[in-house]
Amino acid sequence: GCKQSTITKFFSKL
Amino acid sequence: MLELRLVQGSLLKKVLESVKDLVTDANFDCSATGFSLQAMDSSHVALVALLLRSEGFEHYRCDRNLSMGMNLNNMSKMLKCAGNDDIITIKADDGSDTVTFMFESPTQDKIADFEMKLMDIDSEHLGIPEAEYHAIVRMPSAEFARICKDLSSIGDTVVISVTKEGVKFSTRGDIGTANIVCRQNTSVDKPEESTIIEMNEPVSLTFALRYMNSFTKATPLANSVTISLSSELPVVVEYKIAEMGYIRFYLAPKIED
């Protein structure tokens, strides 16, 4: 199946 | 002191309608560049980035950088009280815990001001890297909205695939499957009705339709939508806001377990 990833996995906190 | 006068007040009304269901509370940042917002939905699956450039305002005064925390549902309630042809001015004093929205009718015969309480919001800004996308699709925004709405009656997720044949939107659900292919079409008279596909590499990604449908609430802001896809990145769904800036929605893909 497919798992939902999150934005924070791709973009880091400033 | 902050004073931003937007002649086309309906733009701000439309912006709020397009984000208020995705994000509950957000900080609006005001600087010399413009009026902006960056916020994630509560589950951190989607991010919205808004920019209204200072040049797009008839009057733009922002003495120092200011971040104003607002409940978007309450802000929407206030902006709904502005007429579609009204001029909207946003005002705030330094250190104040309120913001004032002033609505002027085009003939200046009705002037209203609504004062809204601000709130402290802990929000973290994310760095959005400049990226090379595998494929960029520009298509009529109404067409994209129609596709997302149609597919969500069949399934919960959409697979967006770009090949040299075109862009394919696919879903599957309990009742069956659906595939919609849009081919490049630049022959139409009006550029905003054309579909343009720039592909560097074929790409195929899976997304939750619930979020895509939420993004399409921005459809009244622009005739075209741009969808940028790369296999290692969230998709970017961008609506340009005429002569002022943009609203961009980023959505994290669904990844094979």
PDB file of C-alpha atoms in Angstrom:
ATOM      1  CA  GLY A   1       0.000   0.000   0.000  1.00  0.00           C
ATOM      2  CA  CYS A   2       0.861   3.683  -0.083  1.00  0.00           C
ATOM      3  CA  LYS A   3       1.809   5.728   2.950  1.00  0.00           C
ATOM      4  CA  GLN A   4       1.176   9.442   3.226  1.00  0.00           C
ATOM      5  CA  SER A   5       4.426  11.398   3.618  1.00  0.00           C
ATOM      6  CA  THR A   6       4.640  14.817   5.210  1.00  0.00           C
ATOM      7  CA  ILE A   7       5.932  18.172   4.009  1.00  0.00           C
ATOM      8  CA  THR A   8       8.499  18.287   6.816  1.00  0.00           C
ATOM      9  CA  LYS A   9      10.135  15.174   5.342  1.00  0.00           C
ATOM     10  CA  PHE A  10      11.077  17.268   2.284  1.00  0.00           C
ATOM     11  CA  PHE A  11      11.409  20.855   3.513  1.00  0.00           C
ATOM     12  CA  SER A  12      13.457  21.687   6.585  1.00  0.00           C
ATOM     13  CA  LYS A  13      12.686  24.221   9.274  1.00  0.00           C
ATOM     14  CA  LEU A  14      14.391  27.583   8.914  1.00  0.00           C
TER      15      LEU A  14
ATOM     16  CA  MET B   1       2.255  51.211  11.664  1.00  0.00           C
ATOM     17  CA  LEU B   2       0.821  49.181   8.836  1.00  0.00           C
ATOM     18  CA  GLU B   3      -1.591  50.354   6.169  1.00  0.00           C
ATOM     19  CA  LEU B   4      -2.277  48.349   3.025  1.00  0.00           C
ATOM     20  CA  ARG B   5      -4.903  49.544   0.560  1.00  0.00           C
ATOM     21  CA  LEU B   6      -6.086  46.992  -1.963  1.00  0.00           C
ATOM     22  CA  VAL B   7      -8.368  48.425  -4.653  1.00  0.00           C
ATOM     23  CA  GLN B   8      -9.420  44.978  -5.861  1.00  0.00           C
ATOM     24  CA  GLY B   9     -10.612  43.846  -2.449  1.00  0.00           C
ATOM     25  CA  SER B  10     -12.281  40.777  -3.926  1.00  0.00           C
ATOM     26  CA  LEU B  11      -8.794  39.250  -4.358  1.00  0.00           C
ATOM     27  CA  LEU B  12      -8.339  39.089  -0.597  1.00  0.00           C
ATOM     28  CA  LYS B  13     -11.819  37.610  -0.175  1.00  0.00           C
ATOM     29  CA  LYS B  14     -10.964  34.900  -2.723  1.00  0.00           C
ATOM     30  CA  VAL B  15      -7.591  34.203  -1.085  1.00  0.00           C
ATOM     31  CA  LEU B  16      -9.280  33.587   2.263  1.00  0.00           C
ATOM     32  CA  GLU B  17     -11.878  31.283   0.734  1.00  0.00           C
ATOM     33  CA  SER B  18      -9.086  29.227  -0.829  1.00  0.00           C
ATOM     34  CA  VAL B  19      -7.094  28.662   2.388  1.00  0.00           C
ATOM     35  CA  LYS B  20      -9.522  28.741   5.301  1.00  0.00           C
ATOM     36  CA  ASP B  21     -10.507  25.076   5.050  1.00  0.00           C
ATOM     37  CA  LEU B  22      -6.899  23.924   4.812  1.00  0.00           C
ATOM     38  CA  VAL B  23      -5.388  26.029   7.601  1.00  0.00           C
ATOM     39  CA  THR B  24      -7.086  27.147  10.834  1.00  0.00           C
ATOM     40  CA  ASP B  25      -4.656  29.731  12.230  1.00  0.00           C
ATOM     41  CA  ALA B  26      -1.784  31.420  10.438  1.00  0.00           C
ATOM     42  CA  ASN B  27       0.659  34.285  10.708  1.00  0.00           C
ATOM     43  CA  PHE B  28       0.402  36.921   7.985  1.00  0.00           C
ATOM     44  CA  ASP B  29       3.831  38.469   7.511  1.00  0.00           C
ATOM     45  CA  CYS B  30       4.175  42.006   6.320  1.00  0.00           C
ATOM     46  CA  SER B  31       7.454  43.386   5.006  1.00  0.00           C
ATOM     47  CA  ALA B  32       8.700  45.760   2.311  1.00  0.00           C
ATOM     48  CA  THR B  33       8.326  42.882  -0.179  1.00  0.00           C
ATOM     49  CA  GLY B  34       4.653  42.349   0.465  1.00  0.00           C
ATOM     50  CA  PHE B  35       1.937  40.644   2.432  1.00  0.00           C
ATOM     51  CA  SER B  36       2.628  36.939   2.745  1.00  0.00           C
ATOM     52  CA  LEU B  37       1.667  33.764   4.530  1.00  0.00           C
ATOM     53  CA  GLN B  38       3.196  30.337   4.895  1.00  0.00           C
ATOM     54  CA  ALA B  39       1.308  27.651   6.772  1.00  0.00           C
ATOM     55  CA  MET B  40       0.823  23.907   6.925  1.00  0.00           C
ATOM     56  CA  ASP B  41      -2.392  22.020   7.499  1.00  0.00           C
ATOM     57  CA  SER B  42      -2.724  20.370  10.916  1.00  0.00           C
ATOM     58  CA  SER B  43      -1.375  17.019   9.702  1.00  0.00           C
ATOM     59  CA  HIS B  44       1.640  18.614   7.927  1.00  0.00           C
ATOM     60  CA  VAL B  45       0.744  16.980   4.623  1.00  0.00           C
ATOM     61  CA  ALA B  46       0.107  20.230   2.740  1.00  0.00           C
ATOM     62  CA  LEU B  47       1.660  23.676   2.843  1.00  0.00           C
ATOM     63  CA  VAL B  48       0.299  26.914   1.471  1.00  0.00           C
ATOM     64  CA  ALA B  49       2.463  29.884   0.496  1.00  0.00           C
ATOM     65  CA  LEU B  50       0.839  33.179  -0.425  1.00  0.00           C
ATOM     66  CA  LEU B  51       2.484  36.350  -1.678  1.00  0.00           C
ATOM     67  CA  LEU B  52       0.760  39.628  -2.465  1.00  0.00           C
ATOM     68  CA  ARG B  53       3.569  41.962  -3.580  1.00  0.00           C
ATOM     69  CA  SER B  54       3.661  45.483  -2.199  1.00  0.00           C
ATOM     70  CA  GLU B  55       3.554  46.964  -5.735  1.00  0.00           C
ATOM     71  CA  GLY B  56       0.115  45.441  -6.208  1.00  0.00           C
ATOM     72  CA  PHE B  57      -1.380  47.624  -3.467  1.00  0.00           C
ATOM     73  CA  GLU B  58      -2.520  51.161  -4.215  1.00  0.00           C
ATOM     74  CA  HIS B  59      -0.988  52.252  -0.927  1.00  0.00           C
ATOM     75  CA  TYR B  60       1.501  50.145   1.017  1.00  0.00           C
ATOM     76  CA  ARG B  61       2.953  51.308   4.274  1.00  0.00           C
ATOM     77  CA  CYS B  62       4.804  48.867   6.486  1.00  0.00           C
ATOM     78  CA  ASP B  63       7.237  50.662   8.808  1.00  0.00           C
ATOM     79  CA  ARG B  64       8.723  47.477  10.202  1.00  0.00           C
ATOM     80  CA  ASN B  65       8.332  43.760   9.594  1.00  0.00           C
ATOM     81  CA  LEU B  66       5.210  42.572  11.307  1.00  0.00           C
ATOM     82  CA  SER B  67       3.732  39.137  11.839  1.00  0.00           C
ATOM     83  CA  MET B  68       0.025  39.022  12.598  1.00  0.00           C
ATOM     84  CA  GLY B  69      -1.543  35.803  13.871  1.00  0.00           C
ATOM     85  CA  MET B  70      -5.076  35.385  12.627  1.00  0.00           C
ATOM     86  CA  ASN B  71      -7.782  32.777  12.840  1.00  0.00           C
ATOM     87  CA  LEU B  72      -8.632  32.332   9.166  1.00  0.00           C
ATOM     88  CA  ASN B  73     -12.228  31.388   9.816  1.00  0.00           C
ATOM     89  CA  ASN B  74     -12.787  34.614  11.764  1.00  0.00           C
ATOM     90  CA  MET B  75     -10.918  36.620   9.116  1.00  0.00           C
ATOM     91  CA  SER B  76     -13.120  35.069   6.457  1.00  0.00           C
ATOM     92  CA  LYS B  77     -16.250  36.026   8.434  1.00  0.00           C
ATOM     93  CA  MET B  78     -15.088  39.645   8.452  1.00  0.00           C
ATOM     94  CA  LEU B  79     -14.045  39.748   4.793  1.00  0.00           C
ATOM     95  CA  LYS B  80     -17.394  38.267   3.761  1.00  0.00           C
ATOM     96  CA  CYS B  81     -18.874  41.565   4.993  1.00  0.00           C
ATOM     97  CA  ALA B  82     -16.958  43.422   2.256  1.00  0.00           C
ATOM     98  CA  GLY B  83     -18.695  43.875  -1.078  1.00  0.00           C
ATOM     99  CA  ASN B  84     -17.052  42.330  -4.126  1.00  0.00           C
ATOM    100  CA  ASP B  85     -16.310  45.791  -5.559  1.00  0.00           C
ATOM    101  CA  ASP B  86     -15.113  47.244  -2.256  1.00  0.00           C
ATOM    102  CA  ILE B  87     -11.650  48.630  -1.633  1.00  0.00           C
ATOM    103  CA  ILE B  88     -10.138  46.858   1.376  1.00  0.00           C
ATOM    104  CA  THR B  89      -7.587  48.506   3.655  1.00  0.00           C
ATOM    105  CA  ILE B  90      -5.734  46.475   6.304  1.00  0.00           C
ATOM    106  CA  LYS B  91      -4.503  48.570   9.243  1.00  0.00           C
ATOM    107  CA  ALA B  92      -2.553  47.758  12.379  1.00  0.00           C
ATOM    108  CA  ASP B  93      -0.619  49.810  14.906  1.00  0.00           C
ATOM    109  CA  ASP B  94       2.756  48.639  16.217  1.00  0.00           C
ATOM    110  CA  GLY B  95       2.318  46.414  19.247  1.00  0.00           C
ATOM    111  CA  SER B  96      -1.445  46.286  18.883  1.00  0.00           C
ATOM    112  CA  ASP B  97      -3.296  43.029  19.444  1.00  0.00           C
ATOM    113  CA  THR B  98      -5.918  43.862  16.827  1.00  0.00           C
ATOM    114  CA  VAL B  99      -6.071  44.395  13.071  1.00  0.00           C
ATOM    115  CA  THR B 100      -8.649  46.578  11.316  1.00  0.00           C
ATOM    116  CA  PHE B 101     -10.203  45.823   7.953  1.00  0.00           C
ATOM    117  CA  MET B 102     -11.742  48.887   6.324  1.00  0.00           C
ATOM    118  CA  PHE B 103     -14.196  48.417   3.455  1.00  0.00           C
ATOM    119  CA  GLU B 104     -15.019  51.310   1.126  1.00  0.00           C
ATOM    120  CA  SER B 105     -17.684  51.048  -1.545  1.00  0.00           C
ATOM    121  CA  PRO B 106     -16.442  52.146  -5.014  1.00  0.00           C
ATOM    122  CA  THR B 107     -18.573  55.316  -4.839  1.00  0.00           C
ATOM    123  CA  GLN B 108     -17.275  56.094  -1.321  1.00  0.00           C
ATOM    124  CA  ASP B 109     -20.829  56.299   0.040  1.00  0.00           C
ATOM    125  CA  LYS B 110     -20.334  53.470   2.517  1.00  0.00           C
ATOM    126  CA  ILE B 111     -17.330  52.986   4.734  1.00  0.00           C
ATOM    127  CA  ALA B 112     -17.115  50.196   7.290  1.00  0.00           C
ATOM    128  CA  ASP B 113     -14.407  49.118   9.672  1.00  0.00           C
ATOM    129  CA  PHE B 114     -14.120  45.744  11.321  1.00  0.00           C
ATOM    130  CA  GLU B 115     -11.603  45.201  14.096  1.00  0.00           C
ATOM    131  CA  MET B 116     -10.389  41.666  14.670  1.00  0.00           C
ATOM    132  CA  LYS B 117      -8.424  40.266  17.593  1.00  0.00           C
ATOM    133  CA  LEU B 118      -4.992  38.919  16.736  1.00  0.00           C
ATOM    134  CA  MET B 119      -3.578  35.780  18.293  1.00  0.00           C
ATOM    135  CA  ASP B 120      -0.145  34.413  19.163  1.00  0.00           C
ATOM    136  CA  ILE B 121       0.669  31.540  16.857  1.00  0.00           C
ATOM    137  CA  ASP B 122       3.759  29.396  17.136  1.00  0.00           C
ATOM    138  CA  SER B 123       4.559  28.698  13.543  1.00  0.00           C
ATOM    139  CA  GLU B 124       7.737  27.426  12.031  1.00  0.00           C
ATOM    140  CA  HIS B 125       8.812  28.669   8.635  1.00  0.00           C
ATOM    141  CA  LEU B 126      10.074  26.021   6.265  1.00  0.00           C
ATOM    142  CA  GLY B 127      12.762  26.614   3.671  1.00  0.00           C
ATOM    143  CA  ILE B 128      11.374  25.759   0.257  1.00  0.00           C
ATOM    144  CA  PRO B 129      14.343  24.906  -1.961  1.00  0.00           C
ATOM    145  CA  GLU B 130      14.526  26.028  -5.584  1.00  0.00           C
ATOM    146  CA  ALA B 131      13.980  22.882  -7.593  1.00  0.00           C
ATOM    147  CA  GLU B 132      14.244  21.517 -11.098  1.00  0.00           C
ATOM    148  CA  TYR B 133      10.962  19.812 -11.798  1.00  0.00           C
ATOM    149  CA  HIS B 134      10.636  16.711 -13.974  1.00  0.00           C
ATOM    150  CA  ALA B 135       7.442  18.036 -15.493  1.00  0.00           C
ATOM    151  CA  ILE B 136       5.397  21.240 -15.437  1.00  0.00           C
ATOM    152  CA  VAL B 137       1.795  21.197 -16.616  1.00  0.00           C
ATOM    153  CA  ARG B 138      -0.182  24.371 -17.208  1.00  0.00           C
ATOM    154  CA  MET B 139      -3.871  23.901 -17.788  1.00  0.00           C
ATOM    155  CA  PRO B 140      -7.181  25.750 -17.342  1.00  0.00           C
ATOM    156  CA  SER B 141      -7.873  25.957 -13.599  1.00  0.00           C
ATOM    157  CA  ALA B 142     -11.546  25.053 -14.083  1.00  0.00           C
ATOM    158  CA  GLU B 143     -10.528  21.896 -15.980  1.00  0.00           C
ATOM    159  CA  PHE B 144      -8.198  20.832 -13.175  1.00  0.00           C
ATOM    160  CA  ALA B 145     -10.949  21.466 -10.593  1.00  0.00           C
ATOM    161  CA  ARG B 146     -13.393  19.402 -12.630  1.00  0.00           C
ATOM    162  CA  ILE B 147     -10.951  16.483 -12.875  1.00  0.00           C
ATOM    163  CA  CYS B 148     -10.232  16.475  -9.121  1.00  0.00           C
ATOM    164  CA  LYS B 149     -13.947  16.634  -8.298  1.00  0.00           C
ATOM    165  CA  ASP B 150     -14.858  13.880 -10.769  1.00  0.00           C
ATOM    166  CA  LEU B 151     -12.104  11.525  -9.621  1.00  0.00           C
ATOM    167  CA  SER B 152     -12.915  12.004  -5.942  1.00  0.00           C
ATOM    168  CA  SER B 153     -16.325  10.474  -6.538  1.00  0.00           C
ATOM    169  CA  ILE B 154     -14.539   7.257  -7.589  1.00  0.00           C
ATOM    170  CA  GLY B 155     -11.442   7.060  -5.365  1.00  0.00           C
ATOM    171  CA  ASP B 156      -9.443   8.716  -2.584  1.00  0.00           C
ATOM    172  CA  THR B 157      -6.111   9.133  -4.352  1.00  0.00           C
ATOM    173  CA  VAL B 158      -4.999  10.374  -7.751  1.00  0.00           C
ATOM    174  CA  VAL B 159      -1.982   9.178  -9.674  1.00  0.00           C
ATOM    175  CA  ILE B 160      -0.655  12.011 -11.829  1.00  0.00           C
ATOM    176  CA  SER B 161       1.603  10.730 -14.603  1.00  0.00           C
ATOM    177  CA  VAL B 162       3.324  12.850 -17.212  1.00  0.00           C
ATOM    178  CA  THR B 163       4.681  11.199 -20.339  1.00  0.00           C
ATOM    179  CA  LYS B 164       5.202  12.440 -23.861  1.00  0.00           C
ATOM    180  CA  GLU B 165       1.588  11.399 -24.537  1.00  0.00           C
ATOM    181  CA  GLY B 166       0.279  13.976 -22.064  1.00  0.00           C
ATOM    182  CA  VAL B 167      -0.743  14.175 -18.436  1.00  0.00           C
ATOM    183  CA  LYS B 168      -2.845  11.351 -17.011  1.00  0.00           C
ATOM    184  CA  PHE B 169      -4.968  11.571 -13.860  1.00  0.00           C
ATOM    185  CA  SER B 170      -5.994   8.121 -12.571  1.00  0.00           C
ATOM    186  CA  THR B 171      -7.888   6.790  -9.609  1.00  0.00           C
ATOM    187  CA  ARG B 172      -9.367   3.539  -8.394  1.00  0.00           C
ATOM    188  CA  GLY B 173     -12.013   2.753  -5.829  1.00  0.00           C
ATOM    189  CA  ASP B 174     -14.531   0.137  -4.770  1.00  0.00           C
ATOM    190  CA  ILE B 175     -16.779   0.785  -7.767  1.00  0.00           C
ATOM    191  CA  GLY B 176     -14.068   0.792 -10.427  1.00  0.00           C
ATOM    192  CA  THR B 177     -11.322   2.886 -12.015  1.00  0.00           C
ATOM    193  CA  ALA B 178     -10.995   6.143 -13.938  1.00  0.00           C
ATOM    194  CA  ASN B 179      -8.330   7.619 -16.201  1.00  0.00           C
ATOM    195  CA  ILE B 180      -8.374  11.112 -17.665  1.00  0.00           C
ATOM    196  CA  VAL B 181      -5.681  12.066 -20.165  1.00  0.00           C
ATOM    197  CA  CYS B 182      -5.083  15.683 -21.151  1.00  0.00           C
ATOM    198  CA  ARG B 183      -2.913  16.307 -24.165  1.00  0.00           C
ATOM    199  CA  GLN B 184      -0.953  19.425 -24.952  1.00  0.00           C
ATOM    200  CA  ASN B 185      -3.270  21.861 -26.709  1.00  0.00           C
ATOM    201  CA  THR B 186      -1.961  25.250 -27.730  1.00  0.00           C
ATOM    202  CA  SER B 187      -4.207  25.729 -30.749  1.00  0.00           C
ATOM    203  CA  VAL B 188      -7.006  27.442 -28.839  1.00  0.00           C
ATOM    204  CA  ASP B 189      -7.543  31.174 -29.359  1.00  0.00           C
ATOM    205  CA  LYS B 190      -7.211  32.127 -25.739  1.00  0.00           C
ATOM    206  CA  PRO B 191      -3.864  31.302 -24.056  1.00  0.00           C
ATOM    207  CA  GLU B 192      -5.566  30.707 -20.696  1.00  0.00           C
ATOM    208  CA  GLU B 193      -7.547  27.851 -22.239  1.00  0.00           C
ATOM    209  CA  SER B 194      -4.468  26.027 -23.493  1.00  0.00           C
ATOM    210  CA  THR B 195      -2.777  23.044 -21.903  1.00  0.00           C
ATOM    211  CA  ILE B 196       1.007  23.157 -22.013  1.00  0.00           C
ATOM    212  CA  ILE B 197       3.190  20.269 -20.882  1.00  0.00           C
ATOM    213  CA  GLU B 198       6.908  20.741 -20.332  1.00  0.00           C
ATOM    214  CA  MET B 199       8.542  17.426 -19.610  1.00  0.00           C
ATOM    215  CA  ASN B 200      12.201  16.829 -18.826  1.00  0.00           C
ATOM    216  CA  GLU B 201      11.606  13.283 -17.586  1.00  0.00           C
ATOM    217  CA  PRO B 202       8.497  11.115 -17.247  1.00  0.00           C
ATOM    218  CA  VAL B 203       7.127  11.274 -13.718  1.00  0.00           C
ATOM    219  CA  SER B 204       4.342   9.537 -11.815  1.00  0.00           C
ATOM    220  CA  LEU B 205       3.212  10.436  -8.299  1.00  0.00           C
ATOM    221  CA  THR B 206       0.271   9.586  -6.022  1.00  0.00           C
ATOM    222  CA  PHE B 207      -1.627  12.187  -4.000  1.00  0.00           C
ATOM    223  CA  ALA B 208      -4.628  12.373  -1.692  1.00  0.00           C
ATOM    224  CA  LEU B 209      -7.574  13.811  -3.627  1.00  0.00           C
ATOM    225  CA  ARG B 210      -9.006  15.427  -0.503  1.00  0.00           C
ATOM    226  CA  TYR B 211      -6.134  17.941  -0.499  1.00  0.00           C
ATOM    227  CA  MET B 212      -6.196  18.486  -4.268  1.00  0.00           C
ATOM    228  CA  ASN B 213      -9.891  19.310  -4.028  1.00  0.00           C
ATOM    229  CA  SER B 214      -9.177  21.764  -1.240  1.00  0.00           C
ATOM    230  CA  PHE B 215      -6.538  23.530  -3.409  1.00  0.00           C
ATOM    231  CA  THR B 216      -9.056  23.987  -6.210  1.00  0.00           C
ATOM    232  CA  LYS B 217     -10.952  26.435  -3.994  1.00  0.00           C
ATOM    233  CA  ALA B 218      -8.389  28.922  -5.406  1.00  0.00           C
ATOM    234  CA  THR B 219      -9.840  28.444  -8.921  1.00  0.00           C
ATOM    235  CA  PRO B 220     -11.636  31.868  -8.906  1.00  0.00           C
ATOM    236  CA  LEU B 221      -8.222  33.546  -8.525  1.00  0.00           C
ATOM    237  CA  ALA B 222      -6.780  32.489 -11.881  1.00  0.00           C
ATOM    238  CA  ASN B 223      -7.816  31.078 -15.255  1.00  0.00           C
ATOM    239  CA  SER B 224      -4.760  28.801 -15.344  1.00  0.00           C
ATOM    240  CA  VAL B 225      -3.129  26.513 -12.841  1.00  0.00           C
ATOM    241  CA  THR B 226       0.451  25.235 -12.950  1.00  0.00           C
ATOM    242  CA  ILE B 227       1.255  21.782 -11.576  1.00  0.00           C
ATOM    243  CA  SER B 228       4.970  21.089 -11.032  1.00  0.00           C
ATOM    244  CA  LEU B 229       6.022  17.506 -10.434  1.00  0.00           C
ATOM    245  CA  SER B 230       9.269  15.878  -9.430  1.00  0.00           C
ATOM    246  CA  SER B 231       9.694  12.360  -8.124  1.00  0.00           C
ATOM    247  CA  GLU B 232      11.543  13.425  -4.979  1.00  0.00           C
ATOM    248  CA  LEU B 233       9.421  16.413  -4.042  1.00  0.00           C
ATOM    249  CA  PRO B 234       5.959  17.545  -3.044  1.00  0.00           C
ATOM    250  CA  VAL B 235       3.834  18.656  -6.008  1.00  0.00           C
ATOM    251  CA  VAL B 236       3.354  22.412  -6.380  1.00  0.00           C
ATOM    252  CA  VAL B 237      -0.094  23.598  -7.478  1.00  0.00           C
ATOM    253  CA  GLU B 238       0.204  27.294  -8.283  1.00  0.00           C
ATOM    254  CA  TYR B 239      -2.439  29.914  -9.014  1.00  0.00           C
ATOM    255  CA  LYS B 240      -1.048  33.273 -10.117  1.00  0.00           C
ATOM    256  CA  ILE B 241      -2.826  36.274  -8.638  1.00  0.00           C
ATOM    257  CA  ALA B 242      -3.054  38.880 -11.397  1.00  0.00           C
ATOM    258  CA  GLU B 243      -0.187  41.384 -11.208  1.00  0.00           C
ATOM    259  CA  MET B 244       0.215  40.773  -7.481  1.00  0.00           C
ATOM    260  CA  GLY B 245       1.762  37.431  -6.728  1.00  0.00           C
ATOM    261  CA  TYR B 246       0.665  33.879  -6.225  1.00  0.00           C
ATOM    262  CA  ILE B 247      -0.859  31.247  -4.020  1.00  0.00           C
ATOM    263  CA  ARG B 248       1.097  27.980  -4.065  1.00  0.00           C
ATOM    264  CA  PHE B 249      -0.023  24.732  -2.513  1.00  0.00           C
ATOM    265  CA  TYR B 250       2.562  22.024  -1.795  1.00  0.00           C
ATOM    266  CA  LEU B 251       1.348  18.484  -1.244  1.00  0.00           C
ATOM    267  CA  ALA B 252       3.498  15.614   0.008  1.00  0.00           C
ATOM    268  CA  PRO B 253       3.138  12.490  -2.134  1.00  0.00           C
ATOM    269  CA  LYS B 254       1.943   9.088  -1.014  1.00  0.00           C
ATOM    270  CA  ILE B 255       4.911   6.754  -1.025  1.00  0.00           C
ATOM    271  CA  GLU B 256       5.043   2.974  -1.414  1.00  0.00           C
ATOM    272  CA  ASP B 257       5.495   1.246   1.934  1.00  0.00           C
TER     273      ASP B 257
END
